[in-house]
Tab-separated table of C-alpha atoms and ligand atoms in Angstrom:
chain	number	residue	atom	x	y	z
A	1	UNK	CA	-11.908	-71.668	38.080
A	2	UNK	CA	-9.851	-74.616	39.365
A	3	UNK	CA	-11.997	-77.434	40.678
A	4	UNK	CA	-10.741	-78.113	44.244
A	5	UNK	CA	-11.523	-81.812	43.773
A	6	UNK	CA	-8.628	-81.919	41.304
A	7	UNK	CA	-6.226	-81.128	44.144
A	8	UNK	CA	-5.207	-83.089	47.216
A	9	UNK	CA	-2.831	-82.288	50.023
A	10	UNK	CA	-0.347	-85.122	50.564
A	11	UNK	CA	0.826	-84.064	54.047
A	12	UNK	CA	-0.619	-82.082	56.926
A	13	UNK	CA	1.373	-78.862	56.737
A	14	UNK	CA	-0.036	-75.361	56.345
A	15	UNK	CA	0.921	-72.853	53.665
A	16	UNK	CA	4.015	-70.987	54.795
A	17	UNK	CA	5.321	-67.539	54.113
A	18	UNK	CA	7.588	-68.133	51.146
A	19	UNK	CA	7.886	-68.894	47.458
A	20	UNK	CA	5.560	-71.301	45.676
A	21	UNK	CA	7.342	-74.135	43.874
A	22	UNK	CA	5.682	-76.112	41.097
A	23	UNK	CA	7.652	-79.354	40.911
A	24	UNK	CA	6.862	-80.346	37.322
A	25	UNK	CA	7.260	-84.029	36.542
A	26	UNK	CA	4.661	-85.614	34.375
A	27	UNK	CA	2.914	-82.628	32.863
A	28	UNK	CA	5.710	-80.967	30.976
A	29	UNK	CA	3.856	-78.048	29.426
A	30	UNK	CA	2.948	-74.445	30.117
A	31	UNK	CA	-0.534	-74.235	28.616
A	32	UNK	CA	-3.555	-76.195	29.850
A	33	UNK	CA	-1.785	-77.362	32.981
A	34	UNK	CA	-3.968	-77.400	36.121
A	35	UNK	CA	-0.959	-77.915	38.420
A	36	UNK	CA	0.793	-74.832	37.073
A	37	UNK	CA	-2.447	-72.840	37.144
A	38	UNK	CA	-2.989	-73.821	40.777
A	39	UNK	CA	0.602	-72.897	41.728
A	40	UNK	CA	0.212	-69.542	39.925
A	41	UNK	CA	-3.033	-68.923	41.799
A	42	UNK	CA	-1.436	-69.748	45.168
A	43	UNK	CA	1.455	-67.378	44.423
A	44	UNK	CA	-0.997	-64.602	43.673
A	45	UNK	CA	-3.191	-65.186	46.735
A	46	UNK	CA	-0.211	-65.445	49.077
A	47	UNK	CA	1.698	-62.653	47.258
A	48	UNK	CA	4.729	-64.848	46.848
A	49	UNK	CA	7.128	-65.568	43.993
A	50	UNK	CA	6.572	-68.630	41.805
A	51	UNK	CA	9.219	-70.974	40.438
A	52	UNK	CA	8.899	-74.080	38.284
A	53	UNK	CA	11.346	-76.862	39.109
A	54	UNK	CA	12.147	-79.988	37.111
A	55	UNK	CA	14.304	-82.691	38.678
A	56	UNK	CA	16.116	-84.717	36.061
A	57	UNK	CA	16.679	-88.171	37.512
A	58	UNK	CA	20.088	-89.706	36.654
A	59	UNK	CA	18.303	-92.751	35.264
A	60	UNK	CA	14.581	-93.272	34.871
A	61	UNK	CA	13.296	-96.820	34.446
A	62	UNK	CA	16.099	-97.469	31.927
A	63	UNK	CA	14.939	-94.788	29.535
A	64	UNK	CA	17.408	-94.539	26.627
A	65	UNK	CA	18.605	-91.417	24.804
A	66	UNK	CA	15.580	-91.377	22.443
A	67	UNK	CA	13.272	-90.527	25.346
A	68	UNK	CA	15.585	-88.051	27.052
A	69	UNK	CA	16.064	-86.228	23.755
A	70	UNK	CA	12.280	-85.911	23.253
A	71	UNK	CA	11.760	-84.851	26.852
A	72	UNK	CA	14.652	-82.369	27.087
A	73	UNK	CA	13.746	-80.597	23.844
A	74	UNK	CA	10.225	-80.247	25.189
A	75	UNK	CA	11.555	-78.876	28.482
A	76	UNK	CA	13.760	-76.403	26.645
A	77	UNK	CA	10.594	-75.011	25.073
A	78	UNK	CA	8.907	-74.984	28.496
A	79	UNK	CA	11.740	-72.818	29.823
A	80	UNK	CA	11.408	-70.366	26.924
A	81	UNK	CA	7.602	-70.182	27.185
A	82	UNK	CA	7.798	-69.614	30.941
A	83	UNK	CA	10.402	-66.898	30.458
A	84	UNK	CA	7.960	-65.050	28.230
A	85	UNK	CA	5.573	-65.070	31.216
A	86	UNK	CA	8.329	-63.964	33.639
A	87	UNK	CA	8.130	-67.331	35.403
A	88	UNK	CA	11.526	-68.815	36.309
A	89	UNK	CA	12.363	-72.420	35.415
A	90	UNK	CA	15.027	-74.384	37.285
A	91	UNK	CA	16.360	-77.794	36.288
A	92	UNK	CA	18.232	-79.834	38.874
A	93	UNK	CA	20.026	-83.050	38.052
A	94	UNK	CA	19.671	-85.662	40.751
A	95	UNK	CA	17.076	-87.654	42.611
A	96	UNK	CA	13.934	-85.675	43.418
A	97	UNK	CA	13.714	-87.107	46.935
A	98	UNK	CA	16.923	-85.275	47.874
A	99	UNK	CA	16.889	-82.385	45.378
A	100	UNK	CA	13.359	-81.126	46.002
A	101	UNK	CA	13.522	-80.835	49.843
A	102	UNK	CA	16.941	-79.191	49.577
A	103	UNK	CA	15.743	-76.718	46.954
A	104	UNK	CA	12.632	-75.955	48.969
A	105	UNK	CA	14.767	-75.313	52.068
A	106	UNK	CA	17.192	-73.042	50.185
A	107	UNK	CA	14.318	-71.093	48.627
A	108	UNK	CA	12.539	-70.885	51.990
A	109	UNK	CA	9.488	-72.058	50.089
A	110	UNK	CA	6.010	-71.731	51.572
A	111	UNK	CA	4.509	-74.662	49.679
A	112	UNK	CA	5.109	-77.111	46.847
A	113	UNK	CA	2.670	-78.147	44.119
A	114	UNK	CA	3.213	-81.172	41.910
A	115	UNK	CA	1.392	-83.145	39.240
A	116	UNK	CA	-0.078	-86.627	39.553
A	117	UNK	CA	1.166	-89.973	38.303
A	118	UNK	CA	-0.112	-93.415	39.281
A	119	UNK	CA	3.278	-95.019	38.663
A	120	UNK	CA	5.115	-96.603	41.595
A	121	UNK	CA	8.288	-94.582	41.048
A	122	UNK	CA	6.406	-91.321	41.367
A	123	UNK	CA	4.561	-92.494	44.491
A	124	UNK	CA	7.848	-93.560	46.067
A	125	UNK	CA	9.393	-90.177	45.290
A	126	UNK	CA	6.458	-88.379	46.897
A	127	UNK	CA	6.433	-90.624	49.966
A	128	UNK	CA	10.103	-89.898	50.621
A	129	UNK	CA	9.719	-86.202	49.881
A	130	UNK	CA	6.880	-85.846	52.371
A	131	UNK	CA	9.058	-87.253	55.121
A	132	UNK	CA	11.625	-84.479	54.507
A	133	UNK	CA	9.385	-81.576	53.620
A	134	UNK	CA	8.141	-79.141	56.275
A	135	UNK	CA	5.741	-77.278	53.967
A	136	UNK	CA	2.599	-78.554	52.186
A	137	UNK	CA	2.880	-80.792	49.129
A	138	UNK	CA	-0.207	-80.414	46.943
A	139	UNK	CA	-0.856	-82.935	44.198
A	140	UNK	CA	-2.940	-81.856	41.211
A	141	UNK	CA	-4.175	-84.324	38.614
A	142	UNK	CA	-3.232	-82.327	35.544
A	143	UNK	CA	-3.035	-85.392	33.313
A	144	UNK	CA	-6.511	-86.866	33.458
A	145	UNK	CA	-9.775	-85.220	32.632
A	146	UNK	CA	-11.439	-86.802	35.665
A	147	UNK	CA	-8.948	-86.849	38.580
A	148	UNK	CA	-7.920	-90.473	38.958
A	149	UNK	CA	-8.963	-90.659	42.615
A	150	UNK	CA	-12.422	-89.279	41.803
A	151	UNK	CA	-13.139	-91.420	38.728
A	152	UNK	CA	-13.227	-94.608	40.795
A	153	UNK	CA	-12.016	-95.864	44.157
A	154	UNK	CA	-11.226	-99.377	42.960
A	155	UNK	CA	-9.727	-101.280	40.052
A	156	UNK	CA	-12.372	-101.386	37.326
A	157	UNK	CA	-13.102	-104.571	35.391
A	158	UNK	CA	-13.423	-103.064	31.965
A	159	UNK	CA	-14.367	-100.077	29.843
A	160	UNK	CA	-17.990	-101.087	30.410
A	161	UNK	CA	-17.719	-100.562	34.173
A	162	UNK	CA	-15.720	-97.312	34.163
A	163	UNK	CA	-17.558	-95.630	31.245
A	164	UNK	CA	-20.710	-94.606	33.172
A	165	UNK	CA	-18.600	-93.294	36.067
A	166	UNK	CA	-16.508	-91.141	33.765
A	167	UNK	CA	-19.431	-89.965	31.682
A	168	UNK	CA	-21.276	-88.868	34.823
A	169	UNK	CA	-18.331	-86.637	35.785
A	170	UNK	CA	-17.488	-85.068	32.427
A	171	UNK	CA	-19.903	-82.183	32.968
A	172	UNK	CA	-18.006	-81.236	36.109
A	173	UNK	CA	-14.438	-81.716	34.834
A	174	UNK	CA	-14.345	-81.338	31.059
A	175	UNK	CA	-14.219	-77.558	31.286
A	176	UNK	CA	-12.308	-74.854	29.428
A	177	UNK	CA	-8.901	-73.774	30.750
A	178	UNK	CA	-8.258	-70.266	32.032
A	179	UNK	CA	-5.255	-68.363	30.644
A	180	UNK	CA	-2.028	-68.534	32.620
A	181	UNK	CA	-1.327	-64.976	33.738
A	182	UNK	CA	2.281	-63.710	33.461
A	183	UNK	CA	4.136	-62.608	36.592
A	184	UNK	CA	4.648	-58.875	37.007
A	185	UNK	CA	8.432	-58.756	36.741
A	186	UNK	CA	11.132	-60.879	35.076
A	187	UNK	CA	12.920	-63.471	37.193
A	188	UNK	CA	16.562	-63.359	38.216
A	189	UNK	CA	17.159	-67.084	37.764
A	190	UNK	CA	20.027	-68.373	35.638
A	191	UNK	CA	18.959	-69.967	32.359
A	192	UNK	CA	19.503	-73.727	32.128
A	193	UNK	CA	22.764	-74.785	30.471
A	194	UNK	CA	21.224	-77.435	28.184
A	195	UNK	CA	24.566	-78.532	26.721
A	196	UNK	CA	25.832	-79.247	30.195
A	197	UNK	CA	22.634	-81.154	31.019
A	198	UNK	CA	23.118	-83.320	27.912
A	199	UNK	CA	26.787	-83.934	28.692
A	200	UNK	CA	25.920	-85.288	32.147
A	201	UNK	CA	23.189	-87.625	30.888
A	202	UNK	CA	23.732	-91.333	31.399
A	203	UNK	CA	21.034	-92.507	28.987
A	204	UNK	CA	21.859	-95.351	26.573
A	205	UNK	CA	22.740	-93.823	23.168
A	206	UNK	CA	22.033	-97.110	21.350
A	207	UNK	CA	18.410	-96.051	20.882
A	208	UNK	CA	18.661	-92.803	18.891
A	209	UNK	CA	16.141	-89.953	18.720
A	210	UNK	CA	13.468	-90.060	16.011
A	211	UNK	CA	13.310	-87.330	13.391
A	212	UNK	CA	9.741	-87.594	12.116
A	213	UNK	CA	7.974	-86.486	15.312
A	214	UNK	CA	9.035	-83.103	16.680
A	215	UNK	CA	9.001	-82.781	20.477
A	216	UNK	CA	7.390	-79.991	22.472
A	217	UNK	CA	4.110	-78.351	23.244
A	218	UNK	CA	3.836	-76.430	19.966
A	219	UNK	CA	4.654	-79.502	17.890
A	220	UNK	CA	2.075	-81.476	19.896
A	221	UNK	CA	-0.586	-78.867	19.144
A	222	UNK	CA	0.412	-78.828	15.452
A	223	UNK	CA	0.118	-82.618	15.374
A	224	UNK	CA	-3.345	-82.363	16.947
A	225	UNK	CA	-4.419	-79.755	14.385
A	226	UNK	CA	-3.274	-81.872	11.453
A	227	UNK	CA	-5.140	-84.861	12.925
A	228	UNK	CA	-8.357	-82.921	13.452
A	229	UNK	CA	-8.224	-81.335	10.013
A	230	UNK	CA	-7.315	-84.527	8.176
A	231	UNK	CA	-6.892	-87.972	9.672
A	232	UNK	CA	-9.816	-87.843	12.120
A	233	UNK	CA	-12.271	-87.937	9.207
A	234	UNK	CA	-11.283	-91.538	8.487
A	235	UNK	CA	-10.551	-92.545	12.108
A	236	UNK	CA	-13.798	-94.483	12.666
A	237	UNK	CA	-13.344	-96.679	9.577
A	238	UNK	CA	-9.588	-96.870	9.240
A	239	UNK	CA	-7.989	-96.689	12.663
A	240	UNK	CA	-7.235	-100.411	12.580
A	241	UNK	CA	-5.440	-100.165	9.244
A	242	UNK	CA	-1.757	-99.424	9.900
A	243	UNK	CA	-1.284	-98.325	6.273
A	244	UNK	CA	-4.026	-95.764	6.391
A	245	UNK	CA	-2.430	-93.058	8.563
A	246	UNK	CA	-5.685	-92.495	10.390
A	247	UNK	CA	-4.388	-92.312	13.962
A	248	UNK	CA	-3.507	-89.261	16.028
A	249	UNK	CA	0.217	-89.834	16.811
A	250	UNK	CA	-0.423	-87.958	20.044
A	251	UNK	CA	0.611	-90.653	22.511
A	252	UNK	CA	4.270	-89.506	22.919
A	253	UNK	CA	3.038	-85.959	23.593
A	254	UNK	CA	0.454	-87.253	26.048
A	255	UNK	CA	3.023	-89.435	27.786
A	256	UNK	CA	5.425	-86.558	28.420
A	257	UNK	CA	2.569	-84.204	29.221
A	258	UNK	CA	3.511	-82.014	26.265
A	259	UNK	CA	-0.179	-81.869	25.420
A	260	UNK	CA	-3.192	-82.042	27.729
A	261	UNK	CA	-5.755	-84.804	27.149
A	262	UNK	CA	-8.434	-82.379	28.304
A	263	UNK	CA	-7.382	-79.819	25.695
A	264	UNK	CA	-7.359	-82.554	23.033
A	265	UNK	CA	-10.875	-83.600	24.071
A	266	UNK	CA	-12.192	-80.032	23.951
A	267	UNK	CA	-10.708	-79.414	20.483
A	268	UNK	CA	-11.985	-82.778	19.214
A	269	UNK	CA	-15.515	-82.049	20.388
A	270	UNK	CA	-15.415	-78.705	18.586
A	271	UNK	CA	-13.927	-80.085	15.370
A	272	UNK	CA	-15.961	-80.393	12.201
A	273	UNK	CA	-14.965	-84.011	11.616
A	274	UNK	CA	-17.765	-86.585	11.264
A	275	UNK	CA	-19.392	-87.597	14.525
A	276	UNK	CA	-18.410	-91.265	14.189
A	277	UNK	CA	-14.710	-90.330	14.036
A	278	UNK	CA	-14.976	-87.908	16.941
A	279	UNK	CA	-16.779	-90.445	19.128
A	280	UNK	CA	-14.400	-93.288	18.322
A	281	UNK	CA	-11.388	-91.115	19.109
A	282	UNK	CA	-12.913	-89.719	22.330
A	283	UNK	CA	-13.580	-93.285	23.501
A	284	UNK	CA	-9.830	-94.021	23.188
A	285	UNK	CA	-8.669	-90.678	24.534
A	286	UNK	CA	-10.971	-90.527	27.535
A	287	UNK	CA	-12.410	-93.917	28.485
A	288	UNK	CA	-9.585	-96.261	27.486
A	289	UNK	CA	-6.798	-93.931	28.574
A	290	UNK	CA	-8.361	-93.239	31.963
A	291	UNK	CA	-9.110	-96.939	32.400
A	292	UNK	CA	-5.355	-97.560	32.049
A	293	UNK	CA	-4.679	-94.892	34.699
A	294	UNK	CA	-7.223	-96.585	36.956
A	295	UNK	CA	-5.417	-99.918	36.505
A	296	UNK	CA	-2.008	-98.496	37.499
A	297	UNK	CA	-3.527	-96.501	40.332
A	298	UNK	CA	-5.199	-99.523	41.945
A	299	UNK	CA	-2.877	-102.371	41.021
A	300	UNK	CA	0.707	-101.940	42.112
A	301	UNK	CA	1.748	-104.935	39.992
A	302	UNK	CA	0.717	-103.130	36.806
A	303	UNK	CA	4.082	-103.777	35.159
A	304	UNK	CA	4.388	-107.440	36.020
A	305	UNK	CA	2.651	-110.706	35.317
A	306	UNK	CA	1.209	-110.687	38.833
A	307	UNK	CA	-1.014	-107.758	37.825
A	308	UNK	CA	-3.171	-109.650	35.315
A	309	UNK	CA	-6.561	-111.132	36.319
A	310	UNK	CA	-6.716	-114.377	38.260
A	311	UNK	CA	-8.707	-116.226	35.538
A	312	UNK	CA	-6.032	-115.405	32.962
A	313	UNK	CA	-3.127	-116.551	35.143
A	314	UNK	CA	-4.996	-119.750	35.952
A	315	UNK	CA	-5.740	-120.466	32.307
A	316	UNK	CA	-2.194	-119.680	31.113
A	317	UNK	CA	-0.841	-121.926	33.862
A	318	UNK	CA	-2.921	-124.819	32.580
A	319	UNK	CA	-1.308	-124.328	29.177
A	320	UNK	CA	2.224	-123.874	30.513
A	321	UNK	CA	3.252	-127.285	29.164
A	322	UNK	CA	1.789	-126.816	25.663
A	323	UNK	CA	4.223	-127.259	22.805
A	324	UNK	CA	5.328	-123.935	21.313
A	325	UNK	CA	5.958	-124.162	17.589
A	326	UNK	CA	8.504	-121.334	17.678
A	327	UNK	CA	10.590	-120.132	20.591
A	328	UNK	CA	12.528	-116.887	20.721
A	329	UNK	CA	14.609	-115.084	23.294
A	330	UNK	CA	14.266	-111.412	24.208
A	331	UNK	CA	17.294	-110.711	21.966
A	332	UNK	CA	15.700	-112.454	18.963
A	333	UNK	CA	12.571	-110.395	19.398
A	334	UNK	CA	14.531	-107.170	19.854
A	335	UNK	CA	16.477	-107.819	16.649
A	336	UNK	CA	13.259	-108.624	14.711
A	337	UNK	CA	14.577	-112.111	14.014
A	338	UNK	CA	11.503	-114.292	14.046
A	339	UNK	CA	10.267	-116.503	11.195
A	340	UNK	CA	7.399	-114.132	10.459
A	341	UNK	CA	7.854	-111.045	8.294
A	342	UNK	CA	4.698	-109.407	9.592
A	343	UNK	CA	5.836	-109.575	13.204
A	344	UNK	CA	9.343	-108.472	12.286
A	345	UNK	CA	7.895	-105.507	10.406
A	346	UNK	CA	6.028	-104.416	13.549
A	347	UNK	CA	9.202	-104.683	15.598
A	348	UNK	CA	11.107	-102.672	12.967
A	349	UNK	CA	8.420	-100.010	13.018
A	350	UNK	CA	8.875	-99.804	16.772
A	351	UNK	CA	12.677	-99.698	16.854
A	352	UNK	CA	13.042	-97.292	13.960
A	353	UNK	CA	10.174	-94.862	14.480
A	354	UNK	CA	9.561	-95.101	18.246
A	355	UNK	CA	5.882	-95.930	17.751
A	356	UNK	CA	3.930	-98.985	16.753
A	357	UNK	CA	0.486	-98.800	15.261
A	358	UNK	CA	-2.198	-99.559	17.881
A	359	UNK	CA	-3.623	-102.558	16.070
A	360	UNK	CA	-0.200	-104.020	15.391
A	361	UNK	CA	0.832	-103.455	19.011
A	362	UNK	CA	-1.833	-105.969	20.053
A	363	UNK	CA	-0.722	-108.484	17.446
A	364	UNK	CA	2.955	-107.907	18.315
A	365	UNK	CA	2.345	-108.587	22.038
A	366	UNK	CA	0.176	-111.659	21.446
A	367	UNK	CA	2.804	-113.299	19.269
A	368	UNK	CA	5.405	-112.671	21.963
A	369	UNK	CA	3.111	-114.708	24.225
A	370	UNK	CA	2.806	-117.452	21.600
A	371	UNK	CA	6.556	-117.702	20.924
A	372	UNK	CA	8.025	-117.367	24.420
A	373	UNK	CA	8.886	-120.191	26.784
A	374	UNK	CA	6.519	-118.967	29.504
A	375	UNK	CA	3.824	-116.263	29.717
A	376	UNK	CA	5.840	-114.615	32.512
A	377	UNK	CA	8.798	-114.322	30.171
A	378	UNK	CA	6.580	-113.033	27.370
A	379	UNK	CA	5.228	-110.331	29.650
A	380	UNK	CA	8.706	-109.241	30.657
A	381	UNK	CA	9.929	-109.164	27.047
A	382	UNK	CA	6.982	-107.106	25.827
A	383	UNK	CA	7.318	-104.540	28.622
A	384	UNK	CA	11.086	-104.288	28.160
A	385	UNK	CA	10.842	-103.769	24.381
A	386	UNK	CA	7.993	-101.313	24.666
A	387	UNK	CA	9.751	-99.287	27.361
A	388	UNK	CA	13.031	-99.267	25.466
A	389	UNK	CA	11.835	-98.296	21.995
A	390	UNK	CA	8.365	-96.763	22.227
A	391	UNK	CA	8.289	-93.037	22.865
A	392	UNK	CA	5.159	-93.640	24.908
A	393	UNK	CA	6.743	-96.457	26.915
A	394	UNK	CA	6.711	-96.344	30.726
A	395	UNK	CA	3.128	-95.162	30.587
A	396	UNK	CA	-0.110	-96.573	32.044
A	397	UNK	CA	-1.363	-96.990	28.473
A	398	UNK	CA	1.519	-99.290	27.587
A	399	UNK	CA	1.229	-101.330	30.797
A	400	UNK	CA	-2.515	-101.759	30.353
A	401	UNK	CA	-2.168	-102.508	26.630
A	402	UNK	CA	0.357	-105.279	27.206
A	403	UNK	CA	-1.660	-106.660	30.126
A	404	UNK	CA	-4.719	-106.703	27.846
A	405	UNK	CA	-2.924	-108.470	24.987
A	406	UNK	CA	-1.013	-111.042	27.015
A	407	UNK	CA	-3.039	-111.241	30.203
A	408	UNK	CA	-6.704	-110.614	29.388
A	409	UNK	CA	-6.894	-107.411	31.448
A	410	UNK	CA	-10.164	-105.516	30.859
A	411	UNK	CA	-11.182	-108.348	28.534
A	412	UNK	CA	-13.194	-111.517	29.047
A	413	UNK	CA	-12.225	-115.189	28.806
A	414	UNK	CA	-12.462	-116.518	25.221
A	415	UNK	CA	-12.515	-120.076	23.908
A	416	UNK	CA	-9.778	-122.254	25.290
A	417	UNK	CA	-6.923	-122.938	22.855
A	418	UNK	CA	-3.309	-124.128	22.984
A	419	UNK	CA	-0.707	-121.794	24.541
A	420	UNK	CA	-3.148	-118.846	24.818
A	421	UNK	CA	-5.611	-120.592	27.088
A	422	UNK	CA	-8.592	-118.262	27.360
A	423	UNK	CA	-6.698	-115.171	26.240
A	424	UNK	CA	-8.160	-113.640	23.073
A	425	UNK	CA	-6.301	-114.917	20.028
A	426	UNK	CA	-5.049	-113.035	16.970
A	427	UNK	CA	-3.343	-114.317	13.859
A	428	UNK	CA	-1.815	-113.098	10.625
A	429	UNK	CA	-4.802	-114.038	8.496
A	430	UNK	CA	-6.967	-111.862	10.728
A	431	UNK	CA	-4.579	-108.998	9.956
A	432	UNK	CA	-4.740	-109.807	6.226
A	433	UNK	CA	-8.532	-109.533	6.364
A	434	UNK	CA	-8.244	-106.054	7.860
A	435	UNK	CA	-5.446	-104.482	5.830
A	436	UNK	CA	-2.815	-104.901	3.129
A	437	UNK	CA	-0.231	-106.829	5.112
A	438	UNK	CA	2.349	-106.809	2.310
A	439	UNK	CA	2.274	-103.069	2.081
A	440	UNK	CA	2.853	-102.793	5.831
A	441	UNK	CA	5.761	-105.242	5.615
A	442	UNK	CA	7.413	-103.515	2.666
A	443	UNK	CA	7.085	-100.132	4.282
A	444	UNK	CA	8.684	-101.221	7.536
A	445	UNK	CA	11.339	-103.517	6.116
A	446	UNK	CA	12.692	-100.642	4.090
A	447	UNK	CA	11.492	-98.307	6.771
A	448	UNK	CA	12.724	-94.835	6.497
A	449	UNK	CA	11.407	-92.406	9.017
A	450	UNK	CA	11.039	-89.772	6.320
A	451	UNK	CA	8.329	-91.819	4.689
A	452	UNK	CA	6.396	-91.670	7.901
A	453	UNK	CA	6.817	-87.913	8.054
A	454	UNK	CA	5.464	-87.444	4.519
A	455	UNK	CA	2.397	-89.437	5.407
A	456	UNK	CA	1.779	-87.619	8.628
A	457	UNK	CA	1.886	-84.036	7.476
A	458	UNK	CA	0.630	-84.359	3.906
B	501	FO1	N1	10.043	-87.261	35.109
B	501	FO1	C1	10.789	-86.609	36.028
B	501	FO1	O1	10.248	-85.942	36.892
B	501	FO1	N2	12.157	-86.667	35.975
B	501	FO1	C2	12.802	-87.396	35.040
B	501	FO1	O2	14.035	-87.420	35.044
B	501	FO1	C3	12.037	-88.125	34.076
B	501	FO1	C4	12.623	-88.902	33.076
B	501	FO1	C5	11.827	-89.602	32.164
B	501	FO1	C6	12.407	-90.405	31.178
B	501	FO1	C7	11.611	-91.138	30.324
B	501	FO1	C8	10.237	-91.078	30.452
B	501	FO1	O3	9.488	-91.819	29.637
B	501	FO1	C9	9.631	-90.258	31.384
B	501	FO1	C10	10.432	-89.505	32.256
B	501	FO1	N3	9.857	-88.661	33.216
B	501	FO1	C11	10.635	-88.011	34.141
B	501	FO1	C12	8.446	-88.348	33.189
B	501	FO1	C13	7.611	-89.410	33.772
B	501	FO1	O4	6.735	-89.869	32.795
B	501	FO1	C14	6.759	-89.024	34.885
B	501	FO1	O5	7.357	-88.194	35.748
B	501	FO1	C15	6.305	-90.324	35.527
B	501	FO1	O6	4.986	-90.524	35.239
B	501	FO1	C16	6.546	-90.395	36.991
B	501	FO1	O7	5.845	-91.437	37.474
């Protein structure tokens, strides 16, 4: 039932005689989670107890309160859902590289299972953990449909080169999930004191939680249902119109693993929406998302200027001395204080609602390139703003998206022009041809989150 190719052993230990720990990190959900299913299976085969552990890092890539709030509310639901299955959930505050080996020792664990992330921080954690752990550490790719290490062994050039590889493997991996079986008897573990967890948080409160998008697995599934029943019908024609409300809004849930991309794909395929909408959405969900994972997996500079293709760096260098008509600092951008109302509206959408429409995210990043002193600085500004305000920041999708917009990643060289060099250009009149720019500006200048909510669930 669980494809063994989805699992890899990160050290050379053998299963011991003791509890099975699932160290949950990226895939923060109970249903449709291959890592949890594998840990449950191991516990059954070895006749051992099972415990799910989450290590809450004191700081995580400068994530502010908005992200912790979304994540912790989701984890609170994970605890409750696990309790209903008699599976204990433990939350430890501290660095995983010290907390996990200590916990495993205290529990006299027989093995540890974890989920997969291509991000450097997660790899570093695992490297350090392996050096302290005496029992096996299994890694399960519970995030991607095709396990990242199977999809491709090298950095792919573009969607065109990864698409056939992924399509050839969908028959093997895009399968239905088995049910997670409850444990026989209730656990004796203490419930998490969530108020205490919140009190000890060090996250920056200057970026507040959003109200319009409810966190958690159930909310993620409700959001998917409303998309499949409504917005997907117009996705093929209207996904590039930020006024149209045709997108899924699933990316925060996908980022925190509160919904499984595989589950989303299965439900989308079964939905009654028009084929064009289903195909266009599946291209984004599967091909483009897994291409971003491939980029982070095979390019350790994914979050810096060094990670973009050679041709793009060369071309931008040649245009380093070009006159920039407008120049802004990171603070100007953050405060939405540029000369252009359209750009400012996109920044306001981001800061106030925690998301930015996909089409506008490209425009937003390209103008940061145009109005920054250097492309290196533009790259840094875009990553910093995206990570700080976007609920799906700190994600392969965001790193690849910004590298595409500013650095030509997964794209081809275009006609040479000032400042941009051969990077694909976008401008406001292009936006005006696609959608009602004034409506977008008015909505976001007076942006109230409630408005967004009405649109989403109506
Ligand atoms: N994962 C963890 O295991 N522990 C954390 O404390 C943690 C905090 C966090 C904050 C913001 C955010 O966007 C993600 C966060 N994650 C955390 C999840 C994280 O996405 C994944 O664990 C990474 O992919 C690891 O590389």
